[in-house]
Short mmCIF file of C-alpha atoms in Angstrom, two decimals:
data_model
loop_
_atom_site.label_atom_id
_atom_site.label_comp_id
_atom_site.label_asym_id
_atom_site.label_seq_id
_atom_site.Cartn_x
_atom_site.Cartn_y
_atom_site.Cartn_z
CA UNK A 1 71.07 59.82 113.79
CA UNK A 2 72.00 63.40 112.40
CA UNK A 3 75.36 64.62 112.65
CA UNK A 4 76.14 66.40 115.74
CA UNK A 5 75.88 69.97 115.55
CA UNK A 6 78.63 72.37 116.90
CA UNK A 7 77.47 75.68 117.96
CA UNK A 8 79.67 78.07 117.44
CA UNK A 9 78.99 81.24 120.20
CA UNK A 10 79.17 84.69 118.35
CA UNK A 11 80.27 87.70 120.05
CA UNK A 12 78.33 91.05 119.74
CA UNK A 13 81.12 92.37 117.25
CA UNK A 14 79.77 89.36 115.00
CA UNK A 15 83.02 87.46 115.66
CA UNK A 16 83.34 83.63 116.99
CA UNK A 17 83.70 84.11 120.84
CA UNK A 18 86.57 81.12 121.41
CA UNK A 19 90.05 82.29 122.48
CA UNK A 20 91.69 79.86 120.01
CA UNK A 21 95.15 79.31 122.21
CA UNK A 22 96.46 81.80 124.44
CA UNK A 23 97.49 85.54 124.61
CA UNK A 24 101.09 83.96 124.82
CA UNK A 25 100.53 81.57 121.81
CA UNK A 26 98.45 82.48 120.15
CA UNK A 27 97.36 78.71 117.96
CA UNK A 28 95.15 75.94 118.67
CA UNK A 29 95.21 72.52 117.84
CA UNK A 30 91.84 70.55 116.73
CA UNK A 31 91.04 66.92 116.01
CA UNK A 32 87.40 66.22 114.19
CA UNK A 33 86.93 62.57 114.45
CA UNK A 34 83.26 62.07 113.50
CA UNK A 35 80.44 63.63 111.79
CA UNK A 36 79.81 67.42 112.98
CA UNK A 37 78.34 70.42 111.56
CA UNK A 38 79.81 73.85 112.11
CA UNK A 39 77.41 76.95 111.57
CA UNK A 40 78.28 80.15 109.57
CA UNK A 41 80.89 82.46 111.77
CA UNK A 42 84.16 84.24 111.11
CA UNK A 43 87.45 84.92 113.29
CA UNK A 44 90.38 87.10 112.91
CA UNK A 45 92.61 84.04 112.92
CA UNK A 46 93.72 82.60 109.91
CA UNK A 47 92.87 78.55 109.69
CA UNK A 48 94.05 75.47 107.77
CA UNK A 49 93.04 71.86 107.65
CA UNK A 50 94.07 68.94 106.43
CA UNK A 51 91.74 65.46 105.92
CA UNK A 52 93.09 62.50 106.97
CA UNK A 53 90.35 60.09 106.19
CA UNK A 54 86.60 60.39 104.54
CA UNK A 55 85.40 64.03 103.12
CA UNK A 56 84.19 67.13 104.55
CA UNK A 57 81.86 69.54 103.29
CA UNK A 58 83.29 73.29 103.64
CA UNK A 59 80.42 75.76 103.16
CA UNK A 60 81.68 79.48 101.91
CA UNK A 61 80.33 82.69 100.28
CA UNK A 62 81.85 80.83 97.02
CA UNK A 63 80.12 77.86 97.38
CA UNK A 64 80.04 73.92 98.86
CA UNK A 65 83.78 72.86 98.54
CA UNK A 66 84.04 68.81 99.60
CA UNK A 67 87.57 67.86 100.53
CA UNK A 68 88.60 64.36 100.53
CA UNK A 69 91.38 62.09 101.99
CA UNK A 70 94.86 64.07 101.59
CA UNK A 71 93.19 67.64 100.58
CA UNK A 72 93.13 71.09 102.73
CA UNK A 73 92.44 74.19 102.89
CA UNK A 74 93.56 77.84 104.47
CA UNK A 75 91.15 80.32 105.33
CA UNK A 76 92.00 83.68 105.21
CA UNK A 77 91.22 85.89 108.30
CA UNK A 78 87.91 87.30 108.59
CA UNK A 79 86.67 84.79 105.77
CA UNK A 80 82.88 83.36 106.59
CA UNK A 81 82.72 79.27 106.67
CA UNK A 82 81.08 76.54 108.22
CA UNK A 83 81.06 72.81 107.44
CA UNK A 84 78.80 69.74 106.93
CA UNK A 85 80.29 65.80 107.81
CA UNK A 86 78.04 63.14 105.85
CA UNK A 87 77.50 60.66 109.06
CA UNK A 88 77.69 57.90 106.52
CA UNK A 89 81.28 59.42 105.73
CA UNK A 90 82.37 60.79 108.61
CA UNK A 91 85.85 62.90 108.67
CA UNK A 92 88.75 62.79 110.35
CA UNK A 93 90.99 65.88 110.09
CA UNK A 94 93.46 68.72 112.22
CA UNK A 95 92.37 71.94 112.08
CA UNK A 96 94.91 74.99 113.02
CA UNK A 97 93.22 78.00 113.94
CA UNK A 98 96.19 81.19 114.62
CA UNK A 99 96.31 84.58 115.01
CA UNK A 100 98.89 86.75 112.42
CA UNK A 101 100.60 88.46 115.79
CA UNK A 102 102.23 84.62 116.64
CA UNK A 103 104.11 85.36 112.91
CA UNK A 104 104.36 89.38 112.96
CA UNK A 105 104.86 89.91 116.36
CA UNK A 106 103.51 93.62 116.15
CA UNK A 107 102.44 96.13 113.24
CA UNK A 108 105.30 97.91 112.80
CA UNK A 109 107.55 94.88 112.35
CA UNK A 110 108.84 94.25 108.61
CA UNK A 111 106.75 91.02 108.63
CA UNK A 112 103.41 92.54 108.82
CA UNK A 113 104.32 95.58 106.55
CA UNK A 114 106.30 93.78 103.86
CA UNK A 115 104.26 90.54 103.87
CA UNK A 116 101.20 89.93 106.07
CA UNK A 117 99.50 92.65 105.31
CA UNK A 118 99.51 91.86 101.51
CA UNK A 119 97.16 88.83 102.61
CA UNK A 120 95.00 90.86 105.34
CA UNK A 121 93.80 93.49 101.93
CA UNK A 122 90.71 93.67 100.83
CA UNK A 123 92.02 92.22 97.29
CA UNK A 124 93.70 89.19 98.71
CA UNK A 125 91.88 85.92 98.41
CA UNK A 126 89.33 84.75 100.70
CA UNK A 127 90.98 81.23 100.85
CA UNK A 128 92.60 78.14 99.20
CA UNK A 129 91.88 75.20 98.32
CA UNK A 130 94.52 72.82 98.95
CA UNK A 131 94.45 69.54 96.52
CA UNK A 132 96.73 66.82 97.53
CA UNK A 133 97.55 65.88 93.49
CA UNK A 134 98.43 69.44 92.43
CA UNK A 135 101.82 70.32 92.15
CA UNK A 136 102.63 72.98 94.98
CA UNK A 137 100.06 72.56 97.38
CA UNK A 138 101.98 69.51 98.45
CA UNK A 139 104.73 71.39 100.03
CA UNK A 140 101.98 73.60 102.11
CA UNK A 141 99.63 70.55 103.07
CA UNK A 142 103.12 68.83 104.48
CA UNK A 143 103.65 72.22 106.67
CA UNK A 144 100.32 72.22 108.05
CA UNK A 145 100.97 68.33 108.97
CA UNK A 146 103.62 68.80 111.03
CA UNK A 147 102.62 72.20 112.86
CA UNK A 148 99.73 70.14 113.56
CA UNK A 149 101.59 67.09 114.60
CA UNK A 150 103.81 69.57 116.71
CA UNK A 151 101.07 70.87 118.61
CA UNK A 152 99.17 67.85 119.64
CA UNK A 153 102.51 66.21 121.04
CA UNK A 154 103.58 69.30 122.16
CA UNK A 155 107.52 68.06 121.99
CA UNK A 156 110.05 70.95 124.37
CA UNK A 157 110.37 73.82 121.76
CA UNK A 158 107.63 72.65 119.78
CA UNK A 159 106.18 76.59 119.72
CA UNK A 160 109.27 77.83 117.68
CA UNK A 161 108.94 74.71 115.40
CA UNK A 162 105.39 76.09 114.81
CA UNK A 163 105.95 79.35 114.30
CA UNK A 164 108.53 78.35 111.85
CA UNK A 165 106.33 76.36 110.26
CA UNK A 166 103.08 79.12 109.92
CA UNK A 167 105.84 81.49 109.00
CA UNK A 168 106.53 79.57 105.62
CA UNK A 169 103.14 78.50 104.57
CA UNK A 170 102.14 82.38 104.82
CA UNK A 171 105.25 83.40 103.27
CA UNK A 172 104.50 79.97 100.36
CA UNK A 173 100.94 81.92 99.60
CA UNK A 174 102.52 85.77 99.83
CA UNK A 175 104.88 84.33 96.94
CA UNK A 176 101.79 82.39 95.63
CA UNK A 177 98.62 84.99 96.03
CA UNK A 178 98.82 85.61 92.06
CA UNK A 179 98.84 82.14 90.76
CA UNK A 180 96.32 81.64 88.71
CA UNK A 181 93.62 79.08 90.48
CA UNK A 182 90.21 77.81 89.62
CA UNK A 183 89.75 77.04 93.62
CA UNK A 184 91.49 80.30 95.15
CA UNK A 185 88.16 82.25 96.26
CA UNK A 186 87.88 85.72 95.42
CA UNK A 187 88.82 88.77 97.01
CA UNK A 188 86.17 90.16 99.81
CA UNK A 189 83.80 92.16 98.35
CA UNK A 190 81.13 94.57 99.25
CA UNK A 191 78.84 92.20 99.45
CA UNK A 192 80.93 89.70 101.98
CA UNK A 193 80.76 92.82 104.16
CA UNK A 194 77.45 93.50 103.85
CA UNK A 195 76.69 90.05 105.01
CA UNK A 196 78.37 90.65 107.76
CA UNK A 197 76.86 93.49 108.70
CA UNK A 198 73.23 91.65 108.98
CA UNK A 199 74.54 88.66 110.37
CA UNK A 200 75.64 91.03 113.46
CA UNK A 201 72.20 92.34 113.59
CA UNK A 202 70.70 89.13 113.43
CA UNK A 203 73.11 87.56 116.53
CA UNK A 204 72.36 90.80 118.62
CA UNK A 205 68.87 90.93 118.16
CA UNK A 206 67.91 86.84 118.15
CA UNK A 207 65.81 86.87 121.03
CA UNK A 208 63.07 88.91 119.53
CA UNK A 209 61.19 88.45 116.24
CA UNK A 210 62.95 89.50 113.45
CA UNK A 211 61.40 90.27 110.10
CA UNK A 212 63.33 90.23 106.53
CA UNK A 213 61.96 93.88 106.42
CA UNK A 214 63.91 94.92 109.01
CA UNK A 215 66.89 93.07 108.29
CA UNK A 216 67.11 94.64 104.79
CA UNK A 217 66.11 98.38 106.39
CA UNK A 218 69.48 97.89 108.55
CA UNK A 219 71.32 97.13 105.48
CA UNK A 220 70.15 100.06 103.90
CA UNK A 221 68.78 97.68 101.26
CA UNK A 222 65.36 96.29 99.41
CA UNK A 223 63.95 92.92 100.89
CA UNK A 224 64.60 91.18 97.61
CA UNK A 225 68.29 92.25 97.80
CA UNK A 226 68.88 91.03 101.32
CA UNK A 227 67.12 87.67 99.68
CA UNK A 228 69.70 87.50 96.93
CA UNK A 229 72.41 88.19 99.33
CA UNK A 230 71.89 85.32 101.85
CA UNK A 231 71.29 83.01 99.50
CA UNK A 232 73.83 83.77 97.16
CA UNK A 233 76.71 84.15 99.76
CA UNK A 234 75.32 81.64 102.60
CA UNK A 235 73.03 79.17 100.46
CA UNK A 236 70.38 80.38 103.08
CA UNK A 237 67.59 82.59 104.30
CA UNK A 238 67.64 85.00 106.66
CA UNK A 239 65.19 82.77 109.25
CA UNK A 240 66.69 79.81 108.46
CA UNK A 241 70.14 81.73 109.74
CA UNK A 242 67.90 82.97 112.31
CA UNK A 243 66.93 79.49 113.32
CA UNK A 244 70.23 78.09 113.60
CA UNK A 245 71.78 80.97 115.12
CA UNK A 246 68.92 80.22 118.05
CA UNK A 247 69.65 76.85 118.10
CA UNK A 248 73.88 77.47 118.53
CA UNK A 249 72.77 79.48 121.30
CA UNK A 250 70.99 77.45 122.66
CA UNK A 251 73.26 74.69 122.77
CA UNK A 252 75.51 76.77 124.72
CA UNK A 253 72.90 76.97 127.72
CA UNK A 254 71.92 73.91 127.77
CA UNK A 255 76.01 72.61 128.32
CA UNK A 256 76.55 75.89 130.54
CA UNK A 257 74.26 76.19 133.04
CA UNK A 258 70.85 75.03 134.72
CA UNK A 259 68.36 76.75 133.06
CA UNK A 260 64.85 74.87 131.92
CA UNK A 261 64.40 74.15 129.00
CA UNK A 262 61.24 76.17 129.22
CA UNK A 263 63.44 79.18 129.97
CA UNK A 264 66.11 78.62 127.11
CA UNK A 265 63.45 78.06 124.69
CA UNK A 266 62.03 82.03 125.63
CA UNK A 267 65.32 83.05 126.13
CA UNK A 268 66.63 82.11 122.33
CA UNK A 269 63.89 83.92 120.62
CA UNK A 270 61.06 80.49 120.11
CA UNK A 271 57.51 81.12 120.23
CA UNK A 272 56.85 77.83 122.12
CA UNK A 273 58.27 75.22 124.08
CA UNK A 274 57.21 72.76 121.47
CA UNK A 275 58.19 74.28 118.61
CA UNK A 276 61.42 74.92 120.34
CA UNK A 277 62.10 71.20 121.03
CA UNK A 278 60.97 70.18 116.80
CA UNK A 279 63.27 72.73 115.64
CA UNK A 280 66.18 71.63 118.28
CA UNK A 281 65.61 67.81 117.09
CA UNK A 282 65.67 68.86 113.22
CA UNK A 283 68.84 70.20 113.72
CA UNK A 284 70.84 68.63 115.79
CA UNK A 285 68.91 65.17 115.50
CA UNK A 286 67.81 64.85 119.58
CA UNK A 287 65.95 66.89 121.63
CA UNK A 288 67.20 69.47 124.29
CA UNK A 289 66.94 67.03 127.45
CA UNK A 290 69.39 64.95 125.72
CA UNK A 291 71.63 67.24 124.50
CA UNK A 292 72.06 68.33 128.07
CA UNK A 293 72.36 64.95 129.17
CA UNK A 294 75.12 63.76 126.43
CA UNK A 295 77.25 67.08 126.67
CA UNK A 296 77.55 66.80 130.80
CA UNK A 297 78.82 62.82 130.36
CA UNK A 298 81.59 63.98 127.45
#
């Protein structure tokens, strides 16, 4: 069997659509304890993980960075990722996924002018890789441990412990954003946002053919350029985006509500029934009636 596959629901402003904890706290706590795939998305939150046991595949405009047993990694906010779990090797690892405002409070404070905003600029790296043998990542993978610890236990008080926490680590890379790093991605670019920019037009226009033409016209670039861009940022093409974008959405109807299968597979942009159902088992490794079926007994 495939790894699962975990659709990730994009807004219309191109952004991941989950509230990750709450207006008042703003931080969520995630466990990954077998093999899942995450597709391409981006949120404002920053995010750091830590591995506890096998590897993990992170997919980024950089690259394919695996992180094993005791490694991490922070994401800076608006940074694209996704990730692949060998299901020979499957991962276990805690994710934290906050927003800046649960350190900063608001704009005008002296935390997001003297320090958070140095890692929101355009120049500021896109993320970290976090080894568990190199000298000063140690102290930051230990913070992330604990804040994660913290907020699956959820001890009284554990939010200011938290906060106290996230409030160092940022502060560790604001004194830390110019060491020199072979694994400390580069700063957004021009073409990051351009990516962006067609990924949105791809997510609002899925359910209708879409041709590379017209992707690249949108872009206000040449077909072979839009080529180069996908596959040098997202190690993909635009349809096979496309496809998986479908696919994530999808997923989503099939958990959320009663429609046929007949009716999602029209819905999400697929020519046929059956072509939906081969492309929903190459990806996710089982067809759509037992997607529904498995996602409804979890």
């Amino acid at each position: 069997m495939k790894p699962a596959f975990t659709p990730v629901v994009i807004a219309v402003n191109g952004q991941e659509i989950k509230q990750h904890g709450t207006s008042e706290f703003p931080c969520a706590f995630y466990s990954v304890f077998h093999g899942s795939q995450v597709p391409w998305h981006w949120h404002d939150e920053f995010e750091c993980a830590v591995v506890h046991h096998g590897s993990i595949c992170y997919n980024t405009p950089q690259g394919r960075i695996v992180l094993n047993a005791g490694d991490g990694i922070f994401l800076n906010s608006g940074t694209l990722h996704g990730t692949d779990i060998s299901v020979e090797n499957t991962c276990q690892k805690s994710d934290l996924v906050f927003h800046g405002r649960l350190i900063y409070g608001t704009e005008d404070s002296v935390f997001y002018k003297k320090y958070i905003r140095r890692l929101l600029e355009p120049d500021a790296p896109q993320m970290l890789v976090l080894r568990k043998n190199a000298a000063w990542h140690g102290e930051l993978l230990e913070k992330i441990k604990k804040a994660a610890r913290l907020c699956q236990n959820k001890p009284e008080g554990y939010e200011f412990s938290v906060r106290s926490l996230l409030s160092e680590l940022l502060f560790d890379l604001y004194c830390y954003s110019e060491a020199p790093s072979n694994e400390s991605c580069p700063p957004n670019s021009s073409e990051h946002e351009r990516i962006k920019q067609m990924l949105l037009y791809l997510q609002e226009n899925y359910a209708h053919p879409v041709t590379v033409a017209e992707l690249a016209a949108h872009a206000s670039i040449c077909e072979r350029e839009c080529l180069r861009c996908f596959k040098n940022m997202l190690q993909l093409s635009p349809i096979q985006y496309l496809i998986r974008y479908r696919i994530a959405r999808a997923c989503a109807l099939l958990r959320e509500g009663d429609m046929s299968v007949l009716e999602i597979s029209s819905r999400c942009g697929f020519e046929s029934p059956s072509y939906f159902t081969k492309t929903f088992r190459k990806v996710t490794g089982c067809t759509p009636t037992e997607y529904r079926s498995n996602s409804r007994r979890q």
